Tab-separated table of C-alpha atoms in Angstrom:
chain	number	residue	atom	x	y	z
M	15	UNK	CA	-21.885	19.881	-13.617
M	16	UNK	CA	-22.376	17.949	-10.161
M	17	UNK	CA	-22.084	19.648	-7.127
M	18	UNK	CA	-18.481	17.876	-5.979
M	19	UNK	CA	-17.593	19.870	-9.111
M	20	UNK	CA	-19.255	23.143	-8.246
M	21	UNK	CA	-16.902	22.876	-5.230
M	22	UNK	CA	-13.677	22.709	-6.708
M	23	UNK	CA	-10.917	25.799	-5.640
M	24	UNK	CA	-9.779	24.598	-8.832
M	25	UNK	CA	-10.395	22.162	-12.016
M	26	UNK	CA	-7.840	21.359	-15.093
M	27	UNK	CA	-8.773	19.144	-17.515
M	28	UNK	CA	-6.729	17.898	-20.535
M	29	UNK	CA	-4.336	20.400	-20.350
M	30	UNK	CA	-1.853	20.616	-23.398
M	31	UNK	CA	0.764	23.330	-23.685
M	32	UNK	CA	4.009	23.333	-25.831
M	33	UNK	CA	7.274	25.827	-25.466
M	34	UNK	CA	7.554	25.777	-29.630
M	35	UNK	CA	8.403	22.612	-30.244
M	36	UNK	CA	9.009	21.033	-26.327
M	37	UNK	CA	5.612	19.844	-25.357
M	38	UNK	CA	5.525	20.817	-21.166
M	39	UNK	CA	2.357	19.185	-20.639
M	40	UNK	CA	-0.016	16.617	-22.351
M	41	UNK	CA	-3.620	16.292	-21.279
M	42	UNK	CA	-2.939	16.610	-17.433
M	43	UNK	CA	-5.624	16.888	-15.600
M	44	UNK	CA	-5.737	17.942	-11.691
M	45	UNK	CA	-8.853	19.005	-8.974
M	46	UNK	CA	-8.045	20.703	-5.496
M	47	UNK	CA	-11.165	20.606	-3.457
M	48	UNK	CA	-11.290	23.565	-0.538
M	49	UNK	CA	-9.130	23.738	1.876
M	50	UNK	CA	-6.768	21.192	0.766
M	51	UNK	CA	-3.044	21.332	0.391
M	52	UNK	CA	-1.500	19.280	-3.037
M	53	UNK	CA	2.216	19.118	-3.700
M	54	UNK	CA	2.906	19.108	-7.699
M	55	UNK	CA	6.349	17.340	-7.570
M	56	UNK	CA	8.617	15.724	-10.073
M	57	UNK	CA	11.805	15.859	-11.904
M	58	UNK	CA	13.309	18.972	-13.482
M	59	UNK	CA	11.562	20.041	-16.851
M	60	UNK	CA	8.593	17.842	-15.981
M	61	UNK	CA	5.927	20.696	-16.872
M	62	UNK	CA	5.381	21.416	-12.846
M	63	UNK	CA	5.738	25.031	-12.698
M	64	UNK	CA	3.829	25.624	-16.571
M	65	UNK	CA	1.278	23.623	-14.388
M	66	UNK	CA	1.415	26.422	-11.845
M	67	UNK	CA	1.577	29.388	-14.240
M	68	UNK	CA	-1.552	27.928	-16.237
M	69	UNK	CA	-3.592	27.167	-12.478
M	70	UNK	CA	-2.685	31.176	-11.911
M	71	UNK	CA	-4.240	32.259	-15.720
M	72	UNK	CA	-0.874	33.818	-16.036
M	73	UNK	CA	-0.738	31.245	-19.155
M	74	UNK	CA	-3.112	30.269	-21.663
M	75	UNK	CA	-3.062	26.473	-22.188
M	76	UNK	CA	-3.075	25.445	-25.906
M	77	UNK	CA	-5.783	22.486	-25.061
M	78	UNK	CA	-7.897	21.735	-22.219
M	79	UNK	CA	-9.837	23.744	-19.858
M	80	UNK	CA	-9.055	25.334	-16.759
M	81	UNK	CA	-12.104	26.106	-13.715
M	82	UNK	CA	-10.639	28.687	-10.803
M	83	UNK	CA	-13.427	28.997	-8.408
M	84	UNK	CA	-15.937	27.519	-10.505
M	85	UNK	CA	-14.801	29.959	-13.655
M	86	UNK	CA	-13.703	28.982	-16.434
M	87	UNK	CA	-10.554	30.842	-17.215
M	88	UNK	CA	-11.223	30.709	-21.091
M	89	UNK	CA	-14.666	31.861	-20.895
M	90	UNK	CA	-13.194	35.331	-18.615
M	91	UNK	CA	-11.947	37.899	-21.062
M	92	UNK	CA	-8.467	39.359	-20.117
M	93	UNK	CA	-9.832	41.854	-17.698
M	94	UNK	CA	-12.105	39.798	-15.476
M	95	UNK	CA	-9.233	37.040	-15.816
M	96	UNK	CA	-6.814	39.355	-13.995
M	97	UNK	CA	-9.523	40.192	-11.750
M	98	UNK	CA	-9.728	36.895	-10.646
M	99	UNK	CA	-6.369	36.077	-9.970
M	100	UNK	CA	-5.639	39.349	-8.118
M	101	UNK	CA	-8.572	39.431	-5.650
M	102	UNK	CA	-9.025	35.377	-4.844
M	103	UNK	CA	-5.464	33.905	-5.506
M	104	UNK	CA	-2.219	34.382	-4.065
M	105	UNK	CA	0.751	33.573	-5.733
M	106	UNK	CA	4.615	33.056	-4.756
M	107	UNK	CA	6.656	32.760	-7.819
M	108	UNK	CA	10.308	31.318	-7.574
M	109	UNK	CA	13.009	33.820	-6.210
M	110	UNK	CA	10.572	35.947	-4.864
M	111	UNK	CA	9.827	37.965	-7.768
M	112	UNK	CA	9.358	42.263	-5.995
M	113	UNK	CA	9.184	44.931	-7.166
M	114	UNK	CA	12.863	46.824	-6.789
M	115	UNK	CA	11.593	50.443	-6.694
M	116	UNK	CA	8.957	50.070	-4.020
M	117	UNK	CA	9.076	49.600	-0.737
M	118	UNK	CA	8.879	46.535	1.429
M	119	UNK	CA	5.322	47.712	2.421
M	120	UNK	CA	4.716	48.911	-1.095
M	121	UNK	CA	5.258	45.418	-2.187
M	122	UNK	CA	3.093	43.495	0.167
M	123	UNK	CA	0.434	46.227	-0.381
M	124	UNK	CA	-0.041	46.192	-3.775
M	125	UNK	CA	-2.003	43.402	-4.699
M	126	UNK	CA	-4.426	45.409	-2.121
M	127	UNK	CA	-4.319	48.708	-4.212
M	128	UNK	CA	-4.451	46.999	-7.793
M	129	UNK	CA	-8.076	45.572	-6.243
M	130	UNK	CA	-8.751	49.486	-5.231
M	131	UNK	CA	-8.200	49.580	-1.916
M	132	UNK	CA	-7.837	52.193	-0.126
M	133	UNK	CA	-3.972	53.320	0.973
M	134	UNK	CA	-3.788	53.563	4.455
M	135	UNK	CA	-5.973	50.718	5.339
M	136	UNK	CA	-3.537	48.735	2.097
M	137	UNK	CA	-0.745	49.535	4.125
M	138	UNK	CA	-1.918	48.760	7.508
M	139	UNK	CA	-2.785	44.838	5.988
M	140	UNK	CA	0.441	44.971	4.895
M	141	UNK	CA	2.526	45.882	7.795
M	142	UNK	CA	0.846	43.068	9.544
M	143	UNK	CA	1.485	40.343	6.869
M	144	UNK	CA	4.865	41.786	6.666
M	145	UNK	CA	5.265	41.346	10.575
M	146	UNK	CA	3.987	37.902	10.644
M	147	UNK	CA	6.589	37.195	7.936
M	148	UNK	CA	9.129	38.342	10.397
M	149	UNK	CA	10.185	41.122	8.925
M	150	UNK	CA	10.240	44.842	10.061
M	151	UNK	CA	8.291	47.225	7.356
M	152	UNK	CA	9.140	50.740	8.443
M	153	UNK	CA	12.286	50.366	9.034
M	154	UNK	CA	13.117	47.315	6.700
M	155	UNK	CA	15.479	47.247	3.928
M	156	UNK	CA	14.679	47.574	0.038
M	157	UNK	CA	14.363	44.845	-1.617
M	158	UNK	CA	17.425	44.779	-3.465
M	159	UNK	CA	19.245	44.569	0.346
M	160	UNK	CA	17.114	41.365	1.202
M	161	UNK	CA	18.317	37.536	1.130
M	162	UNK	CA	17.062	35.155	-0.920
M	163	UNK	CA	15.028	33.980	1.678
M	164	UNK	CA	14.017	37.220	3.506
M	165	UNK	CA	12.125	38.024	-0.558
M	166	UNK	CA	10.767	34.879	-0.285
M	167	UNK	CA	9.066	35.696	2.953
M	168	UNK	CA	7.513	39.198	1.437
M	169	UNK	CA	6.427	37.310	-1.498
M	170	UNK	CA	4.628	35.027	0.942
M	171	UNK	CA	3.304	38.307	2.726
M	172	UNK	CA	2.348	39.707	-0.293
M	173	UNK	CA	0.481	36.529	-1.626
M	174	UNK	CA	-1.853	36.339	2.276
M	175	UNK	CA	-2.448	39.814	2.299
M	176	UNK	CA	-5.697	39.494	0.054
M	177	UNK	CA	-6.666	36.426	1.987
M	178	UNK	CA	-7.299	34.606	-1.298
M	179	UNK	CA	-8.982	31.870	-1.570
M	180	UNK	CA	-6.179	29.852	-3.370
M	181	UNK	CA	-2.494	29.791	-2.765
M	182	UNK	CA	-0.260	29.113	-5.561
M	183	UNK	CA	3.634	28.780	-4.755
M	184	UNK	CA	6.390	27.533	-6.789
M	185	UNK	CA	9.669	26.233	-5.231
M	186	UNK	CA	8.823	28.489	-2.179
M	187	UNK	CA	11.356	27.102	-0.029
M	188	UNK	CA	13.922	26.930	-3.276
M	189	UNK	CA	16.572	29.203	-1.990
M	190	UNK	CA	16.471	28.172	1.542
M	191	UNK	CA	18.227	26.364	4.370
M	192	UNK	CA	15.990	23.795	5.983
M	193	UNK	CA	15.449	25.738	9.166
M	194	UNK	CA	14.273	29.252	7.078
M	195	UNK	CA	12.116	26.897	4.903
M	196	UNK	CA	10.284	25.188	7.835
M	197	UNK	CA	9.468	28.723	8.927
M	198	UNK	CA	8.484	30.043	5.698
M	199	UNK	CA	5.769	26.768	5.241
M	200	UNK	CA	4.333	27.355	8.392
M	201	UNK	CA	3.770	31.032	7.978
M	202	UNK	CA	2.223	29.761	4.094
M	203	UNK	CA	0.489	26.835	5.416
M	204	UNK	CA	-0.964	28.246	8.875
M	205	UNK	CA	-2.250	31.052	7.092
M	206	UNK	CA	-3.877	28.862	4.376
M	207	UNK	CA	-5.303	27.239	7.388
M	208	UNK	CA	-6.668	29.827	9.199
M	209	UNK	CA	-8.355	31.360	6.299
M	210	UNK	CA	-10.053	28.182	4.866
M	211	UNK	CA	-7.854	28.534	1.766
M	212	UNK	CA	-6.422	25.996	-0.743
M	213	UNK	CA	-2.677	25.466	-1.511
M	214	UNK	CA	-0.834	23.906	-4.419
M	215	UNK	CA	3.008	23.504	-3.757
M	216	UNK	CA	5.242	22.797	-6.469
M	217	UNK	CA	8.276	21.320	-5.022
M	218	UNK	CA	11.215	19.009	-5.784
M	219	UNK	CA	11.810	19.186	-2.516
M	220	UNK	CA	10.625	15.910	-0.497
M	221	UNK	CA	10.098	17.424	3.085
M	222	UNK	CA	8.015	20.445	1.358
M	223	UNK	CA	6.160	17.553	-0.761
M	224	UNK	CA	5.277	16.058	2.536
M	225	UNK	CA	3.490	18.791	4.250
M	226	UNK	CA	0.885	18.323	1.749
M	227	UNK	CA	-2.322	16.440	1.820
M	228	UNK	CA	-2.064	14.815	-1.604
M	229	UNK	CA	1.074	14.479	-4.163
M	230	UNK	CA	0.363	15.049	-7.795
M	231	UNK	CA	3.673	13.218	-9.959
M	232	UNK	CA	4.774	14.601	-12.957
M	233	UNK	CA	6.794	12.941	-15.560
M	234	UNK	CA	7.520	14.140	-18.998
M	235	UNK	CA	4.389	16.669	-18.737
M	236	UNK	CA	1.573	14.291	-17.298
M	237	UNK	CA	0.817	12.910	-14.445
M	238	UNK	CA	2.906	9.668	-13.401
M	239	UNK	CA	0.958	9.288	-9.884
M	240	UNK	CA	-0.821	10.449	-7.056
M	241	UNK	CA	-1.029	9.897	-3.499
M	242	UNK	CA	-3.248	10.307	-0.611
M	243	UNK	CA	-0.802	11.238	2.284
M	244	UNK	CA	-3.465	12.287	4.517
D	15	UNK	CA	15.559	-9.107	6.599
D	16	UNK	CA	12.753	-11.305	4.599
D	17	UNK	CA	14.996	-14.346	3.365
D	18	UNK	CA	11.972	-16.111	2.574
D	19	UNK	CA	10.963	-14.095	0.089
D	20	UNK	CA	13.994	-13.116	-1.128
D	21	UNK	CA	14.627	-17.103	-1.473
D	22	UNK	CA	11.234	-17.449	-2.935
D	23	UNK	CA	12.032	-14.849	-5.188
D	24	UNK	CA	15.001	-16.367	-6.637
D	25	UNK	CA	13.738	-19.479	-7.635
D	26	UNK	CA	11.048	-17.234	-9.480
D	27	UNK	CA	13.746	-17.695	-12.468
D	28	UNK	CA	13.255	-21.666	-12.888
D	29	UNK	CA	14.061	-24.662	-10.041
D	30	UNK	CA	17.446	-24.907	-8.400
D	31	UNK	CA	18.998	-26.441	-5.332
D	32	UNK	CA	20.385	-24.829	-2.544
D	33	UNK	CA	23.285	-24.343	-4.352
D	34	UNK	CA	22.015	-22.443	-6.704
D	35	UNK	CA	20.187	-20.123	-4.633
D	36	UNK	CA	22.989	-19.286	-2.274
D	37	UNK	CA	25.414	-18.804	-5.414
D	38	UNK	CA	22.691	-16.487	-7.157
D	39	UNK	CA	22.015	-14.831	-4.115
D	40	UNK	CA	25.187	-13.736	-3.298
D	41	UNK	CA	25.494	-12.460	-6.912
D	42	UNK	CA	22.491	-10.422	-6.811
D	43	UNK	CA	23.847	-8.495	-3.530
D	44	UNK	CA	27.330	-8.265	-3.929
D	45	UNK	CA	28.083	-6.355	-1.084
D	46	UNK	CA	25.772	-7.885	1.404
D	47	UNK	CA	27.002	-10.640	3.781
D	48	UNK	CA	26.967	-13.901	1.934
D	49	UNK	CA	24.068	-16.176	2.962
D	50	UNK	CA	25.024	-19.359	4.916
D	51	UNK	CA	24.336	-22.788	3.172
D	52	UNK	CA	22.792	-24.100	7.046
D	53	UNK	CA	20.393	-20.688	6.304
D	54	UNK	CA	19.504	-21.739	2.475
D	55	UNK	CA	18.548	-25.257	3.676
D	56	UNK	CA	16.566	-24.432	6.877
D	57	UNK	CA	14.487	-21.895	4.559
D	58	UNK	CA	14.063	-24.124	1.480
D	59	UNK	CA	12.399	-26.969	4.360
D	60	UNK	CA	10.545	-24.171	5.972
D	61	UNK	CA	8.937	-23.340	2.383
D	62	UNK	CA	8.492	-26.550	0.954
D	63	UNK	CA	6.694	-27.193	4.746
D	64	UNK	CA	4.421	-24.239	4.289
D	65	UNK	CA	3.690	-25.491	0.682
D	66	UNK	CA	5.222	-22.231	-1.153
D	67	UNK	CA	8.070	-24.701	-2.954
D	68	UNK	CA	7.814	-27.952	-3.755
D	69	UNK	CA	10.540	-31.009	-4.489
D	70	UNK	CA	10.916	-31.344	-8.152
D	71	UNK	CA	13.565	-33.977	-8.411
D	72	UNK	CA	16.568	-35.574	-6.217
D	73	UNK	CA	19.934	-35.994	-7.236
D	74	UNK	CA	22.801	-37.641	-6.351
D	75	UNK	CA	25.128	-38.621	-9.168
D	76	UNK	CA	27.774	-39.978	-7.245
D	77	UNK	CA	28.306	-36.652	-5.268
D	78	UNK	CA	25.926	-35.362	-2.406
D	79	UNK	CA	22.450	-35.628	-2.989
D	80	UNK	CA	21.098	-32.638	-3.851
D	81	UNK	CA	17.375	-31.413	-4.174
D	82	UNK	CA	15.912	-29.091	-6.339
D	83	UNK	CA	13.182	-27.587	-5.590
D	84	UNK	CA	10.120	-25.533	-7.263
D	85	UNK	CA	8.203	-22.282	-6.460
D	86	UNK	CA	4.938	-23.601	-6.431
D	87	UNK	CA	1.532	-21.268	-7.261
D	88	UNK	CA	1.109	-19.879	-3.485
D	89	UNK	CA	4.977	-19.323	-3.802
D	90	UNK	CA	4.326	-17.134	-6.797
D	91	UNK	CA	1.579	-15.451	-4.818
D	92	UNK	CA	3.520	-14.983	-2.096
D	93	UNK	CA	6.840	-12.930	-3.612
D	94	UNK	CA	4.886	-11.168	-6.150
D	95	UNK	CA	2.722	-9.347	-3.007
D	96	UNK	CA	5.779	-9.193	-1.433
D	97	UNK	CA	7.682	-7.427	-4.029
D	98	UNK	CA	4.644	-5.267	-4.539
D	99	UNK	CA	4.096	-4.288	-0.653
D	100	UNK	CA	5.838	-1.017	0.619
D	101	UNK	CA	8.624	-2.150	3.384
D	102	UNK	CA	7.052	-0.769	6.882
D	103	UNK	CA	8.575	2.470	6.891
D	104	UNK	CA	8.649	2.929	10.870
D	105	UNK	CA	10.581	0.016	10.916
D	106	UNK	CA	12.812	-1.064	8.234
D	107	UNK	CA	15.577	-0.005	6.977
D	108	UNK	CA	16.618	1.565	3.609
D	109	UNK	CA	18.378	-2.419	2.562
D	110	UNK	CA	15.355	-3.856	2.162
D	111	UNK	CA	13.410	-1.172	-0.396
D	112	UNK	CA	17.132	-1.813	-2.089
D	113	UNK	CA	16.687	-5.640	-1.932
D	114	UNK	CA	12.856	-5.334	-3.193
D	115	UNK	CA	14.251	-3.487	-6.063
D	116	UNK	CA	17.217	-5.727	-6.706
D	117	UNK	CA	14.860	-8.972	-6.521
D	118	UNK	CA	12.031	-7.815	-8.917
D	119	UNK	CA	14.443	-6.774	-11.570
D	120	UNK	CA	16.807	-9.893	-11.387
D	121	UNK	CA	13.868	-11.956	-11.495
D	122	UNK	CA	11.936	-10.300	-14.148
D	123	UNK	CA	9.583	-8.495	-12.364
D	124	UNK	CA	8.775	-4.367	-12.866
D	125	UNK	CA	9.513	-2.621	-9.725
D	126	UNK	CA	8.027	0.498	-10.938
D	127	UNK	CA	4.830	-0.249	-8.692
D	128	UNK	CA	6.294	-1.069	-5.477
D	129	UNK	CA	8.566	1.946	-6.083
D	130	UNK	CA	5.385	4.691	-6.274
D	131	UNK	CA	4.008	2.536	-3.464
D	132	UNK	CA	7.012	3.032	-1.497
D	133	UNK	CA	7.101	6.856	-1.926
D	134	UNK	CA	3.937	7.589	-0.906
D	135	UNK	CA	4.924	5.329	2.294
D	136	UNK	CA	7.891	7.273	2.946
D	137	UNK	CA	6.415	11.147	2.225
D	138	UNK	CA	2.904	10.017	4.634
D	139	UNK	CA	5.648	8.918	7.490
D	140	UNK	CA	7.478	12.336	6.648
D	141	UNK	CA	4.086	14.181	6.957
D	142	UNK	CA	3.369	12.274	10.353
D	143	UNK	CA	6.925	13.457	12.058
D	144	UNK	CA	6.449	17.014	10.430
D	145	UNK	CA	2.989	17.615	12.230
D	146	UNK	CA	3.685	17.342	15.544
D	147	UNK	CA	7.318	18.653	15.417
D	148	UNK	CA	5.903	22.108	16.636
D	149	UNK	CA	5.370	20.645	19.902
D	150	UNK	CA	8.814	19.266	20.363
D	151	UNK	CA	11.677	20.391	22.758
D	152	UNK	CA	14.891	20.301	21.401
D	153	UNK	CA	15.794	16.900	22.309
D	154	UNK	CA	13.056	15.182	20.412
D	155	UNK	CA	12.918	17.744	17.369
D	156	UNK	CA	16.328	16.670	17.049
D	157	UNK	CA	15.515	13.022	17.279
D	158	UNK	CA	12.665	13.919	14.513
D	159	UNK	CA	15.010	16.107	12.336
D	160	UNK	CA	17.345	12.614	12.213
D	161	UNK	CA	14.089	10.219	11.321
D	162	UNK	CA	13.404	13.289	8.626
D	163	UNK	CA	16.812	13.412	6.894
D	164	UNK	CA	17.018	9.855	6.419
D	165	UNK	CA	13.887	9.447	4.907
D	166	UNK	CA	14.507	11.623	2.743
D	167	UNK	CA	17.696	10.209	2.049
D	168	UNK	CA	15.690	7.004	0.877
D	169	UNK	CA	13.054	9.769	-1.002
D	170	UNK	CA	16.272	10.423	-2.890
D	171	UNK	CA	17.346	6.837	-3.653
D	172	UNK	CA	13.418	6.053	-4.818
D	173	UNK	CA	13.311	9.031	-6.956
D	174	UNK	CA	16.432	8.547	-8.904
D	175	UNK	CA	15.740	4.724	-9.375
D	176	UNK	CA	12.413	5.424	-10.976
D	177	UNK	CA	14.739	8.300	-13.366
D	178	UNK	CA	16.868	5.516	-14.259
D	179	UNK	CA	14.664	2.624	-14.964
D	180	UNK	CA	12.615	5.591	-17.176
D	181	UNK	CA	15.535	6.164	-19.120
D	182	UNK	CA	16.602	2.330	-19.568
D	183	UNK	CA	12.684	1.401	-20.205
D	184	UNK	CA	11.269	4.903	-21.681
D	185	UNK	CA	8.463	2.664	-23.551
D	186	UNK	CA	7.327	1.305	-20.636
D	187	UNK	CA	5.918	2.121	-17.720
D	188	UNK	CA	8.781	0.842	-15.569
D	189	UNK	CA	11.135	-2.450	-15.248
D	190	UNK	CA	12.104	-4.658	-18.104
């Protein structure tokens, strides 16, 4: 493998994967180098957000190969695979996705004390992701009290707070006004930025699509085009 | 707007006089101001000066003379980069990605290129007002937000005539 390769936050390569008989995705390939920000857009039902769930190891692709961080996904048994994804990417699924019976702190902390951290210090991280998110931890509500876009903002919190290496967020900005989601993409994107990490946005949304470095366009479960917005 | 091109472009279809081209063109944009015949004959001279048409035959049967002219190989040249270039997106407004469309599918063409083209024109202008909007007082993030929403108003437009010419063409690419 060349070194440009070796590089790669993350590599997919003829990626096939079919809902029984609805085919999502046929031999799509995509690369995000370090650092670099890549919208996944296209039309509803175009295979964007299998895309993302495949990228996260969350799903097994039924063709093709998938590198995170130079490892390849189907080479990691389950164990090592969840390893992975917990300690070196973040993800932000749509509508936010908590936990109900935990805390807002409990929430942003636990990707922390899955990787064995240690409470208080789990909590501490947290309270300061949770801050920088705008929101109040002690004293916050449960989740079940929160907006659609105040979850949105913990999941963010909760996808920084193991500084990973690779951000992966679908429709972040999906139940938002424009104002809320400006704020929530520059708490997602500064924070990629500060920490040297990657980011792959999957959006319909054209203004979140142009915060981005590069578009990826699906259609019909491959890619229809890319640009270089740069 | 580019009324060369868009004369240029429909004589792509065969040779015609001025006629012609006026009729046609005011058929292709229905609800656009009708073009002038002083307009079709000053650009048709312009053209044929610059070489891009050419005089195929003279008529006059009893009636007016009229001449019809011919796109001529630079005249080919010329509308197909045209209809192939992104309009400037600082500058132009939404009409002529509209009349770019209209033109390449009336006269044969696929659009399908200069409509990904387009996009990634209008989502690197978005990018370029969204990075420095931080730094903006009201006044000019409000000037910004404007620029913004109409972009993406045009995002819209681009995006939904690529759906459509995928479900009218779904073999091809794009365009007829």
């Amino acid at each position: 493998m060349s070194e440009s390769h070796d590089r790669l936050v993350l590599e997919l390569n003829g990626v096939e994967h079919a809902y029984r008989r609805t085919v999502a995705l046929r031999g799509v390939g995509l690369e995000v180098g370090p650092e670099e920000v890549v919208a996944v857009t296209g039309p509803s039902g175009c295979g964007k957000s299998t895309l993302l769930h495949i990228a996260a190891g969350i799903l097994r692709p039924q063709a093709g190969a998938v590198r995170l961080l130079g490892e390849d996904l189907d080479a990691l048994g389950e164990a090592a695979r969840t390893r992975l994804r917990r300690e070196r990417v973040g993800i932000v699924l749509q509508f936010g996705q908590l936990v109900p019976d935990l805390s807002l702190l409990d929430n942003v902390a636990l990707p922390l004390l899955l990787a064995g951290e240690e409470r208080a210090k789990a909590r501490g991280d947290a309270a300061v992701w949770l801050e920088r998110a705008g929101l109040d931890a002690p004293l916050g509500p449960s989740p079940a009290e929160l907006s659609g876009g105040q979850a949105q903002r913990v999941a963010v919190a909760r996808a920084l707070v193991t500084e990973p290496a690779l951000l992966l967020a679908d429709e972040p900005t999906g139940s938002m006004d424009t104002k809320g989601g400006e704020h929530l993409l520059d708490l997602l994107l500064g924070a990629a930025r500060e920490r040297g990490a990657a980011v792959v946005l999957v959006t319909h949304d054209n203004v979140v699509a142009a915060r981005a470095d590069r578009e990826v366009r699906l259609r019909d479960g491959a890619v229809e085009a890319e640009a270089v917005l740069r | 707007m580019a009324l060369p091109e868009l004369v240029l472009s429909l004589l792509r279809r065969g040779p015609a006089h001025g006629y012609d081209v006026k009729r046609d063109h005011d058929g292709w944009f229905p609800d656009g101001r009708p073009l002038a015949y002083g307009q079709v004959y000053a650009t048709l001279s312009r053209l044929e000066r610059q070489g891009l048409v050419t005089v195929q035959e003279t008529r006059s049967g009893g009636g007016p003379q009229r001449t019809v002219y011919a796109l001529t190989e630079p005249g080919e040249q010329r509308v197909e980069a045209w209809l192939a270039e992104p309009a400037d997106v600082a500058s132009s407004s939404a009409d002529e990605i509209v009349r770019k469309t209209v033109a390449a599918l009336r006269s044969g063409g696929d659009p399908g290129p200069f409509l990904g083209r387009q996009r990634a024109a209008h989502l690197r202008r978005m990018r370029e007002l969204t990075e420095g909007a931080a730094d903006d007082d009201l006044v000019a993030r409000l000037a910004r937000d404007h620029l913004v929403a109409h972009l993406d108003a045009d995002l819209r437009w681009l995006d939904l005539a690529v759906d459509r010419l995928a479900d009218t063409y779904p073999t091809q690419e794009a365009g007829p």
